[in-house]
mmCIF file of C-alpha atoms (C1' of nucleotides) in Angstrom:
data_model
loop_
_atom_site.group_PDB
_atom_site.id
_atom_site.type_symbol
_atom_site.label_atom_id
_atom_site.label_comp_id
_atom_site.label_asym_id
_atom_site.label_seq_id
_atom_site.Cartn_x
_atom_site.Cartn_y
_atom_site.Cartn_z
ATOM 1 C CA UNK A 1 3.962 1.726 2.486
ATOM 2 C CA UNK A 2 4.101 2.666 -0.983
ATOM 3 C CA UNK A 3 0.959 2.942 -3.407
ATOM 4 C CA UNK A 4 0.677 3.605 -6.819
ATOM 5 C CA UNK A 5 2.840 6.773 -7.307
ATOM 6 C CA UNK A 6 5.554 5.234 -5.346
ATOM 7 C CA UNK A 7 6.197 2.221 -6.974
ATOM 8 C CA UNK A 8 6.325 3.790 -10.238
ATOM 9 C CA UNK A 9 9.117 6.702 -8.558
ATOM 10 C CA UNK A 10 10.939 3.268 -7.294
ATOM 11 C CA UNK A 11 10.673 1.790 -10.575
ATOM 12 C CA UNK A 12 11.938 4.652 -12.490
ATOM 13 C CA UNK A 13 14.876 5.357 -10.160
ATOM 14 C CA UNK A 14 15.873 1.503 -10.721
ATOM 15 C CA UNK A 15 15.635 1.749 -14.587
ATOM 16 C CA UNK A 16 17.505 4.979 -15.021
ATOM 17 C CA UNK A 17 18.967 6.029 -11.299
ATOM 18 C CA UNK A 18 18.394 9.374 -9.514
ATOM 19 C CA UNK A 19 18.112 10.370 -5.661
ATOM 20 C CA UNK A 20 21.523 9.445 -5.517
ATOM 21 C CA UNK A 21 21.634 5.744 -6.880
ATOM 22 C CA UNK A 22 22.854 4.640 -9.755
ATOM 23 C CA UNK A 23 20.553 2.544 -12.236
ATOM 24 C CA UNK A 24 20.565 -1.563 -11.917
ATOM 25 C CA UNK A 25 19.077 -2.066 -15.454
ATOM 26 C CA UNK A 26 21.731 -4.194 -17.452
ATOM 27 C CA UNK A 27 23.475 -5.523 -14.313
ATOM 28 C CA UNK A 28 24.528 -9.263 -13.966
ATOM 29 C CA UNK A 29 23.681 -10.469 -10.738
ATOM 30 C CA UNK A 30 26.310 -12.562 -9.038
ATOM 31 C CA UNK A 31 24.426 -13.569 -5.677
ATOM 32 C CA UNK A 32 21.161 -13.805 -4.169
ATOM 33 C CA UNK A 33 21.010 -14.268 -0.720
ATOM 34 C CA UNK A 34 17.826 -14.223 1.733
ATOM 35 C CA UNK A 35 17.854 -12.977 5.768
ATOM 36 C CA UNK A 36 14.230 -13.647 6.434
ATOM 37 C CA UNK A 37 12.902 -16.579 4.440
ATOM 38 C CA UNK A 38 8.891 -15.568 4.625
ATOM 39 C CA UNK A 39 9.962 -12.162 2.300
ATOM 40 C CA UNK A 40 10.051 -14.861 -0.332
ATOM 41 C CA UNK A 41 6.925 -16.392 -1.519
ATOM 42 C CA UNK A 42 8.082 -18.053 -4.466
ATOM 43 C CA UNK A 43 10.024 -20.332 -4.971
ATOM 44 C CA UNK A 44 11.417 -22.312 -2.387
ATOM 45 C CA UNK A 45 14.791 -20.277 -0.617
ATOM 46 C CA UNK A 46 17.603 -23.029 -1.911
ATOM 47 C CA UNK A 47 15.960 -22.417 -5.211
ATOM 48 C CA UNK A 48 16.511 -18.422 -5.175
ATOM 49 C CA UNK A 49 19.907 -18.328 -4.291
ATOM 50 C CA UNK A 50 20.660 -21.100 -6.979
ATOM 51 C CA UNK A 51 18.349 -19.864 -9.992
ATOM 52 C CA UNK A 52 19.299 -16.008 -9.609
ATOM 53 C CA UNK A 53 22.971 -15.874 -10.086
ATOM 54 C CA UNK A 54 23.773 -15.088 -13.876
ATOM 55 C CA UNK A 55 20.797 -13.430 -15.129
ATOM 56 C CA UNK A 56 20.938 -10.135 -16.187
ATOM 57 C CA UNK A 57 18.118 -6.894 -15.206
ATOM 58 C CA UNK A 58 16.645 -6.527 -18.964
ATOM 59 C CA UNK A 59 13.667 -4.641 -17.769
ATOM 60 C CA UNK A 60 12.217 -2.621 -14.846
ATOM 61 C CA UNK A 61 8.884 -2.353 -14.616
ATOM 62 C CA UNK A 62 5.511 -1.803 -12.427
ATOM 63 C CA UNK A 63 1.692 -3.006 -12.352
ATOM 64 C CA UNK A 64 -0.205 -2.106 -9.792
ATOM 65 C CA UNK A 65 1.544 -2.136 -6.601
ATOM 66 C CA UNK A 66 4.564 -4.976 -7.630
ATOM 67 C CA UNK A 67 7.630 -3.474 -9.008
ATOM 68 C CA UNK A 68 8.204 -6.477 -11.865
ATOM 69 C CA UNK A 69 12.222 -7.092 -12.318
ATOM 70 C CA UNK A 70 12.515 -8.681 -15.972
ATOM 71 C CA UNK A 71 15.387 -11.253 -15.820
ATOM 72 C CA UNK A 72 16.945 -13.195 -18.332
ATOM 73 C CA UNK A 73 15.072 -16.522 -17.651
ATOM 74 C CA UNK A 74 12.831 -15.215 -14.959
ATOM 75 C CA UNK A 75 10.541 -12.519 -13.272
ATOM 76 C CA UNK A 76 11.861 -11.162 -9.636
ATOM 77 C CA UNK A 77 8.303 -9.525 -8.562
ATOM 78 C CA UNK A 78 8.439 -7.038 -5.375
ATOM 79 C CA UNK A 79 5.641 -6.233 -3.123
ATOM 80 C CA UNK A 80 6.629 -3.527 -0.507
ATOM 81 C CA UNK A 81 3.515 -4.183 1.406
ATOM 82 C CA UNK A 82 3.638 -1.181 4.475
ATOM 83 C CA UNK A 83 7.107 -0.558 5.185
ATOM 84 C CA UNK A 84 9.575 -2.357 2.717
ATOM 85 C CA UNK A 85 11.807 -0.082 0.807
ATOM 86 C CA UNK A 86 14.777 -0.989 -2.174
ATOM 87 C CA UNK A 87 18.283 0.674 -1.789
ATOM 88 C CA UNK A 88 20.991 0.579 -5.162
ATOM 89 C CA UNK A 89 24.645 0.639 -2.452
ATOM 90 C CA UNK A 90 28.189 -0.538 -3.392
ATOM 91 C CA UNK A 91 28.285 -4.258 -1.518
ATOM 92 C CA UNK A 92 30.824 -2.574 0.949
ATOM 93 C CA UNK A 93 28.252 -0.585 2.856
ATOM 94 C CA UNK A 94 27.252 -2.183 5.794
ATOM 95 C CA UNK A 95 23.800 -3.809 5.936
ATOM 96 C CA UNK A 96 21.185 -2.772 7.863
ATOM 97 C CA UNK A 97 19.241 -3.637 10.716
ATOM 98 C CA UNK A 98 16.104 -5.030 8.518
ATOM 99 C CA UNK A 99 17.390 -5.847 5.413
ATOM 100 C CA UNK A 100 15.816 -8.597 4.118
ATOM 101 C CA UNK A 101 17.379 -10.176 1.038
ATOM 102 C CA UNK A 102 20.308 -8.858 -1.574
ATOM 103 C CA UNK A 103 20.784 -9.210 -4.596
ATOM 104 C CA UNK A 104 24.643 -8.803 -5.929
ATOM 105 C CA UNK A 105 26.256 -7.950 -9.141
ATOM 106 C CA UNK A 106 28.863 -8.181 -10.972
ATOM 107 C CA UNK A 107 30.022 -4.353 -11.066
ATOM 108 C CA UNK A 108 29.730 -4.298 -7.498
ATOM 109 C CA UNK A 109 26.655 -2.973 -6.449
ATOM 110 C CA UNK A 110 24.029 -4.388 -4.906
ATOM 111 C CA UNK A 111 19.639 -4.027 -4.275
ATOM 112 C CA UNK A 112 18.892 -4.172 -1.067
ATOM 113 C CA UNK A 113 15.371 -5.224 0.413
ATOM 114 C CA UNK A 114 14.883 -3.634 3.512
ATOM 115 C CA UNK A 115 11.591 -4.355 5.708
ATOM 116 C CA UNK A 116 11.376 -3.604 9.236
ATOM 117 C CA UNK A 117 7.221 -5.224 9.347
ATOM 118 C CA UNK A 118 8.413 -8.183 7.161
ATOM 119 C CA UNK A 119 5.522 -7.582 5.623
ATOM 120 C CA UNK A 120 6.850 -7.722 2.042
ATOM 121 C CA UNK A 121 6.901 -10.762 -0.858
ATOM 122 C CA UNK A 122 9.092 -11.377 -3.621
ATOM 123 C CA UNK A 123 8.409 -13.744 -6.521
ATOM 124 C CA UNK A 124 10.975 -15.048 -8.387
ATOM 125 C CA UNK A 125 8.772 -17.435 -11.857
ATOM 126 C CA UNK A 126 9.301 -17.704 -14.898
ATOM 127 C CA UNK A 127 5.540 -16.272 -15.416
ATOM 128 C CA UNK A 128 4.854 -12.803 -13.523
ATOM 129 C CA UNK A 129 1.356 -13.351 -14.922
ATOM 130 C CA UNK A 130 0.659 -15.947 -12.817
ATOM 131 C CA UNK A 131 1.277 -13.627 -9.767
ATOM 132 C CA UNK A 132 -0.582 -10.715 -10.992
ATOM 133 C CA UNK A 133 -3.470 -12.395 -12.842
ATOM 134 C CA UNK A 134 -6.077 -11.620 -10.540
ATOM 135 C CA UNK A 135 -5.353 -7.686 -10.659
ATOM 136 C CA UNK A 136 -8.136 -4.855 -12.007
ATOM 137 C CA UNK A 137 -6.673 -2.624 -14.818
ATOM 138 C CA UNK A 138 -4.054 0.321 -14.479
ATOM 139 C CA UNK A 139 -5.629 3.137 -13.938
ATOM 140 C CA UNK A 140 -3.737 4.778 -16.815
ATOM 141 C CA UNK A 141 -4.338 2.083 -19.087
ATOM 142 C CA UNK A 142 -6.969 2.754 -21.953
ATOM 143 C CA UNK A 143 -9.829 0.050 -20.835
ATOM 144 C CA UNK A 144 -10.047 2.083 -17.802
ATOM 145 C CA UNK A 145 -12.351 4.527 -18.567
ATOM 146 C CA UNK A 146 -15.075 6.483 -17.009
ATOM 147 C CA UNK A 147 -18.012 4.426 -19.048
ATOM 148 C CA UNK A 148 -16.056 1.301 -17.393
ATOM 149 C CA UNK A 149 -16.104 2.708 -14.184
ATOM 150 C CA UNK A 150 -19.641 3.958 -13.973
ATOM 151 C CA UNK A 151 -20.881 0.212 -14.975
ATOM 152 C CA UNK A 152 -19.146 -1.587 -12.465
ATOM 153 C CA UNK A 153 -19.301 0.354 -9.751
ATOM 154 C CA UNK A 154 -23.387 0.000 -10.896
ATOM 155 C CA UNK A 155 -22.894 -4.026 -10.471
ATOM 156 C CA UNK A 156 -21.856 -4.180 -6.941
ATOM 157 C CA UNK A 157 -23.029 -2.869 -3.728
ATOM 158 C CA UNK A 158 -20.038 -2.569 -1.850
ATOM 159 C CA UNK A 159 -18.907 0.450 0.362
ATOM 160 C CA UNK A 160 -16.627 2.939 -2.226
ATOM 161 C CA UNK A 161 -13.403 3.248 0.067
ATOM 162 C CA UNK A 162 -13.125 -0.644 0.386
ATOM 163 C CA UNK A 163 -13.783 -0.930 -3.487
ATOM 164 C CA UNK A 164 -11.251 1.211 -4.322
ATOM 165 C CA UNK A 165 -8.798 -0.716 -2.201
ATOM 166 C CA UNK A 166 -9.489 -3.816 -3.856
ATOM 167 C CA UNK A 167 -6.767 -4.675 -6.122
ATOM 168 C CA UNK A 168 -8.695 -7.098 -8.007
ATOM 169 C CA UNK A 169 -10.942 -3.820 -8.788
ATOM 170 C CA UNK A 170 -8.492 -1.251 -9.785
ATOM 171 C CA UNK A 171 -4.529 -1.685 -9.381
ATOM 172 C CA UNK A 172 -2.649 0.646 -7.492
ATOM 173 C CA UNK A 173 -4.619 2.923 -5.015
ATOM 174 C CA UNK A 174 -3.881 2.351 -1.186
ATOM 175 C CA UNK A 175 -5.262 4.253 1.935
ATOM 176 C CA UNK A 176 -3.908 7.669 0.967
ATOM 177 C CA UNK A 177 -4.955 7.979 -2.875
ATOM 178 C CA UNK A 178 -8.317 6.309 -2.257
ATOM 179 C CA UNK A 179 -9.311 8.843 0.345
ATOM 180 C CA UNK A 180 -7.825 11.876 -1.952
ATOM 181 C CA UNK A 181 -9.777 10.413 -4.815
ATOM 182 C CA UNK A 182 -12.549 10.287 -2.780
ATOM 183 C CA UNK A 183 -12.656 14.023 -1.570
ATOM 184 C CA UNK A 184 -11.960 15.275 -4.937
ATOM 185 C CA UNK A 185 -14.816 13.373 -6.349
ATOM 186 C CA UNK A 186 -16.960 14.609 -3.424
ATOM 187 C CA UNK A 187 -18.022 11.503 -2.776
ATOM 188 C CA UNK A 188 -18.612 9.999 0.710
ATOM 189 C CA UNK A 189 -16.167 6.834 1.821
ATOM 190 C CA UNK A 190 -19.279 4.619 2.786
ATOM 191 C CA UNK A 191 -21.357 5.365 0.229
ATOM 192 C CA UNK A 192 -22.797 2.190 -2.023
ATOM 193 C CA UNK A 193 -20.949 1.621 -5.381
ATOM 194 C CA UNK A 194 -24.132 1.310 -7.306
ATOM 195 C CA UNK A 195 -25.820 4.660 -5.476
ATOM 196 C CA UNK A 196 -23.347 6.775 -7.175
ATOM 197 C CA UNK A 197 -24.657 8.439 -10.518
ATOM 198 C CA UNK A 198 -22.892 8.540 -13.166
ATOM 199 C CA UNK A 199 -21.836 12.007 -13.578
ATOM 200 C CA UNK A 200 -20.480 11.180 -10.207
ATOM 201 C CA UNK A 201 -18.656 7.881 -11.330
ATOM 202 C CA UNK A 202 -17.141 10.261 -13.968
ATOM 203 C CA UNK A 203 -15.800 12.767 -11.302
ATOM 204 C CA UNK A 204 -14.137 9.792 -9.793
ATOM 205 C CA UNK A 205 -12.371 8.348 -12.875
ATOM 206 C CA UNK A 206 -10.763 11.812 -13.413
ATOM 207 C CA UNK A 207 -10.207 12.383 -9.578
ATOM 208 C CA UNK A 208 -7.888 8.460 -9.559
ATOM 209 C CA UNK A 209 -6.201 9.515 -12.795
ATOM 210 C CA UNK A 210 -5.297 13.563 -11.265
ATOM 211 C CA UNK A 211 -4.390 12.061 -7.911
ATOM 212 C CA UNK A 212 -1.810 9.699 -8.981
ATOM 213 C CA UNK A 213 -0.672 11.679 -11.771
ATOM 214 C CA UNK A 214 0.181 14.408 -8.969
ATOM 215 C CA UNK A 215 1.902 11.807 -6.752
ATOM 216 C CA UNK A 216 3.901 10.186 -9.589
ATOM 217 C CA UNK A 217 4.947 14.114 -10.615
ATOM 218 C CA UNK A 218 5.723 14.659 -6.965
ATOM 219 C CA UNK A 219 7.620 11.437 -6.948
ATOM 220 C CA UNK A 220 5.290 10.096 -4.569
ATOM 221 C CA UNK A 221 4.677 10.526 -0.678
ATOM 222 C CA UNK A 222 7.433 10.513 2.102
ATOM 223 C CA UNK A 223 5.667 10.293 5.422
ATOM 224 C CA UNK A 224 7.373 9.409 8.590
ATOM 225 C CA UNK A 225 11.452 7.888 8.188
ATOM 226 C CA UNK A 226 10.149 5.648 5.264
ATOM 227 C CA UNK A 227 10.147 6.095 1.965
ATOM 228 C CA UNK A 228 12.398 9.453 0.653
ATOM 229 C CA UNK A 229 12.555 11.668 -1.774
ATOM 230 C CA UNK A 230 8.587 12.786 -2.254
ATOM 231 C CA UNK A 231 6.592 15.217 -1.917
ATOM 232 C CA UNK A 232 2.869 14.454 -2.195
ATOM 233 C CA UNK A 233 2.522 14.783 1.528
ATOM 234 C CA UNK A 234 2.888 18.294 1.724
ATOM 235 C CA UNK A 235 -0.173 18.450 -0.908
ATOM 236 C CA UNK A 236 -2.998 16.047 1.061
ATOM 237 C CA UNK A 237 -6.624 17.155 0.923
ATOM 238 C CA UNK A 238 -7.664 15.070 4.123
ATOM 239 C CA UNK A 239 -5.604 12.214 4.343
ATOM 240 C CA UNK A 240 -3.948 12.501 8.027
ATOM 241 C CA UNK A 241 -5.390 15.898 8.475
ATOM 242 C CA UNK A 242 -7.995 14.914 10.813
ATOM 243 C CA UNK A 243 -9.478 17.946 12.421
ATOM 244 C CA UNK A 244 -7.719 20.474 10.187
ATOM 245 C CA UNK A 245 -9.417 22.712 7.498
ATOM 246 C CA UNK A 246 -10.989 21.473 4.648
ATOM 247 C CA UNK A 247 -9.077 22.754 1.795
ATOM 248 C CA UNK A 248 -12.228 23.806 0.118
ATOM 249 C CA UNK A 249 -14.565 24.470 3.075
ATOM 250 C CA UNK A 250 -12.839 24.964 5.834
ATOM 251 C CA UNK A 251 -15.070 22.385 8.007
ATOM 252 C CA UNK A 252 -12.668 20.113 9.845
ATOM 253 C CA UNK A 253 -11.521 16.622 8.508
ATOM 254 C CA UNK A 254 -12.911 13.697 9.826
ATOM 255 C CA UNK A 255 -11.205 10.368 10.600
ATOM 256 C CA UNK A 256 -13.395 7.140 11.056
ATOM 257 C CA UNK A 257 -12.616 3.134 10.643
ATOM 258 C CA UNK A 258 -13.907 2.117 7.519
ATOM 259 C CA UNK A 259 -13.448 -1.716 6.301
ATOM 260 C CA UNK A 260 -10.672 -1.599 9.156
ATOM 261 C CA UNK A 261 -8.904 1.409 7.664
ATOM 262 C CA UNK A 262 -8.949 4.947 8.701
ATOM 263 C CA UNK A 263 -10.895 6.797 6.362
ATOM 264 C CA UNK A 264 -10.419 11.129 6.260
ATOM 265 C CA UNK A 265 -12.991 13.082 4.116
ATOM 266 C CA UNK A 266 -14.636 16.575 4.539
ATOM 267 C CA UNK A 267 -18.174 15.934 5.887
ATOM 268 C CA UNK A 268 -19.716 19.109 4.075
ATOM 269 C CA UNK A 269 -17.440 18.142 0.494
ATOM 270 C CA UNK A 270 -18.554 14.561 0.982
ATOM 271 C CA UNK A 271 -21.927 13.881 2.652
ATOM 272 C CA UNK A 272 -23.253 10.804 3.742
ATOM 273 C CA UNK A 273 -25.705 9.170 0.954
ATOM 274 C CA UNK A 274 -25.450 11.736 -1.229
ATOM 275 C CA UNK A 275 -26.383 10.196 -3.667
ATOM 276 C CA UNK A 276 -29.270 7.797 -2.330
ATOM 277 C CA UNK A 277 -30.958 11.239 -1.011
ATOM 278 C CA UNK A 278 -30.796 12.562 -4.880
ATOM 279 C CA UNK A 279 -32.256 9.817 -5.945
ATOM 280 C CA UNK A 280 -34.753 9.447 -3.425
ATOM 281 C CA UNK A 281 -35.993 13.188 -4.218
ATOM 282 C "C1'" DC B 1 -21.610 -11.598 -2.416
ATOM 283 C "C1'" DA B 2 -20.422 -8.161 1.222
ATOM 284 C "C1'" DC B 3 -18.349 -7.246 5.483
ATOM 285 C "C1'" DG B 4 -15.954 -7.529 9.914
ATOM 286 C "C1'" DA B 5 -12.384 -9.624 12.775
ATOM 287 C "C1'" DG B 6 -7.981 -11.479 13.224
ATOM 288 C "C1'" DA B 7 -3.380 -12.515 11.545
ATOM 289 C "C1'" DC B 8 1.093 -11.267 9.888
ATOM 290 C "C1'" DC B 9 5.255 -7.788 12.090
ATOM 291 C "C1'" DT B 10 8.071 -3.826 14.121
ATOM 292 C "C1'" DG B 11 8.488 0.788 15.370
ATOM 293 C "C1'" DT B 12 6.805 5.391 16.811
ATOM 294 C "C1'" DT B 13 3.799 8.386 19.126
ATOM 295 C "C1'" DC B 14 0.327 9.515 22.456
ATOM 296 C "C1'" DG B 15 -1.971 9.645 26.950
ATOM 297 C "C1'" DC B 16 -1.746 8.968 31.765
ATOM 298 C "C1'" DT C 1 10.714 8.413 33.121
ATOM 299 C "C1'" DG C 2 7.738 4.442 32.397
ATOM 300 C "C1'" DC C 3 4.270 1.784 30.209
ATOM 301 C "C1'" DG C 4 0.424 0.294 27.697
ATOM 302 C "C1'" DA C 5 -2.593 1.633 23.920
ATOM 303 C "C1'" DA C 6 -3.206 3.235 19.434
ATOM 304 C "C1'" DC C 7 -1.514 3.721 15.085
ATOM 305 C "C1'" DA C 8 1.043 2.934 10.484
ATOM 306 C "C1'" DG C 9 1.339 3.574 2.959
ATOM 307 C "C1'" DG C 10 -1.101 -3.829 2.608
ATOM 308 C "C1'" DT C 11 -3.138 -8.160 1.952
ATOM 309 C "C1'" DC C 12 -4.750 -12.781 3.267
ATOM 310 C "C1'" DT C 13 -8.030 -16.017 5.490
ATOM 311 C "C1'" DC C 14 -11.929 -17.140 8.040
ATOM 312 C "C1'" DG C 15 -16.657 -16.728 9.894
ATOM 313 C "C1'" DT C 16 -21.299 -14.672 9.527
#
DNA sequence: CACGAGACCTGTTCGC
DNA sequence: TGCGAACAGGTCTCGT
């Protein structure tokens, strides 16, 4: 489900509340308890529900796609994968149908982790680091630059869409800011990383910082019953708009399988080998 | 190294 | 109305 933009909406709602819930930094959790084992990679179940109880929320935070819960002795790391989702609820509520672990405090509330695909991982280790190691940079973080961009994409021949996907690339884009990037960059999904100039490589380092600056101010993307509370989906350029006008052109959206993902980008704003042709002339 | 297929899961929507 | 196919914001592993 959630990308970039809507980790860092779920991350600030935890921190300081809003949309209705009340914050969870600073609470003392009381019990941990797990409905579907697999939503725990780490560590063993018996070792959750023991380890948990009694350490506080001193920090909530994000990198890449894992929402990073800084404990007193440990990190709880969160992974919504496509369909998980966190509720903040007093413990009386009911649970719901695919609620997959809880976490309960001391004041009486609770964090829910609900995930009808089971999809979703939590890590609970004393190390996040060990977890996230092997992700690219934030795409708001100062190494990632256009210069940085332009010379890597240069080293590889891989498609673009699939590159961009690639956590251990760039942390943070999924299906719908990759293919927004893309069409604001003008820049063809299947075109080859190292065919892309770098004027162009520049268009796409400010196109991944504007996207996900828009979804984070539009507190991300609500399509469908999951995920609330954004708006970004009232703003796509192509992404589900298959056979609608181009925002720019007019010419209708496309929609093909691309690394085994549905790709949408204007044919006229984003030709095919653009950039091979210009430097073939 | 790059890429495609299949797996992991449940729910909704679409076409006949 | 029923029913199977296609599809969904992600990532991992395996084979070529």
């Amino acid at each position: 489900m959630p990308e970039l933009p809507e980790v860092e909406t779920i991350a600030r709602r935890l921190r300081d509340g809003g949309a209705g819930e009340p914050p969870i930094l600073g609470e003392q959790i009381r019990a941990a308890d797990l409905f579907w084992e697999r939503t725990l990679a780490e560590p063993r179940p018996e070792d959750f529900r023991l380890r948990l109880p009694g350490q506080r929320i001193e920090q909530v935070g994000r990198r890449g796609k894992f929402l990073i819960l800084r404990l007193t002795e440990d990190g709880l790391l969160i992974h919504l994968r496509m369909s998980g989702d966190l509720r903040v609820e007093p413990e009386a509520q009911v649970l719901q149908t695919h609620d997959r672990a809880v976490l309960t405090f001391d004041s009486g509330l609770r964090l829910v982790f609900n995930d009808p695909r089971k999809f979703g991982r939590m890590w609970l280790t004393p190390d996040p680091a060990t977890v996230t190691g092997g992700l690219g940079p934030e795409p708001f973080d100062e190494v990632f630059t256009a210069d940085w961009l332009a010379g890597e994409l240069a080293g590889r021949q891989r498609q673009i869409k699939p590159l961009l996907l690639d956590q251990g690339f760039i942390a943070g884009l999924g299906n719908i800011y990759s293919d927004e990037a893309l069409h604001q960059a003008g820049i063809h999904p299947l075109t080859r990383s190292d065919r892309i100039s770098t004027q162009r490589a520049a268009a796409l380092w400010a196109a991944i910082r504007a996207v996900l600056e828009e979804g984070i101010r539009r507190n991300g993307a609500s399509i469908d019953w999951v995920y609330r509370g954004g708006d970004f989906q009232n703003h796509f350029r192509v992404y589900g708009r298959t056979g609608q006008p181009c925002r720019v052109c007019a010419t209708p959206v496309e929609r093909r399988i691309i690394g085994q993902r549905s790709s949408h980008y204007c044919p006229v704003c984003q030709p095919e080998q653009r950039e091979a042709r210009l430097q073939d002339e």
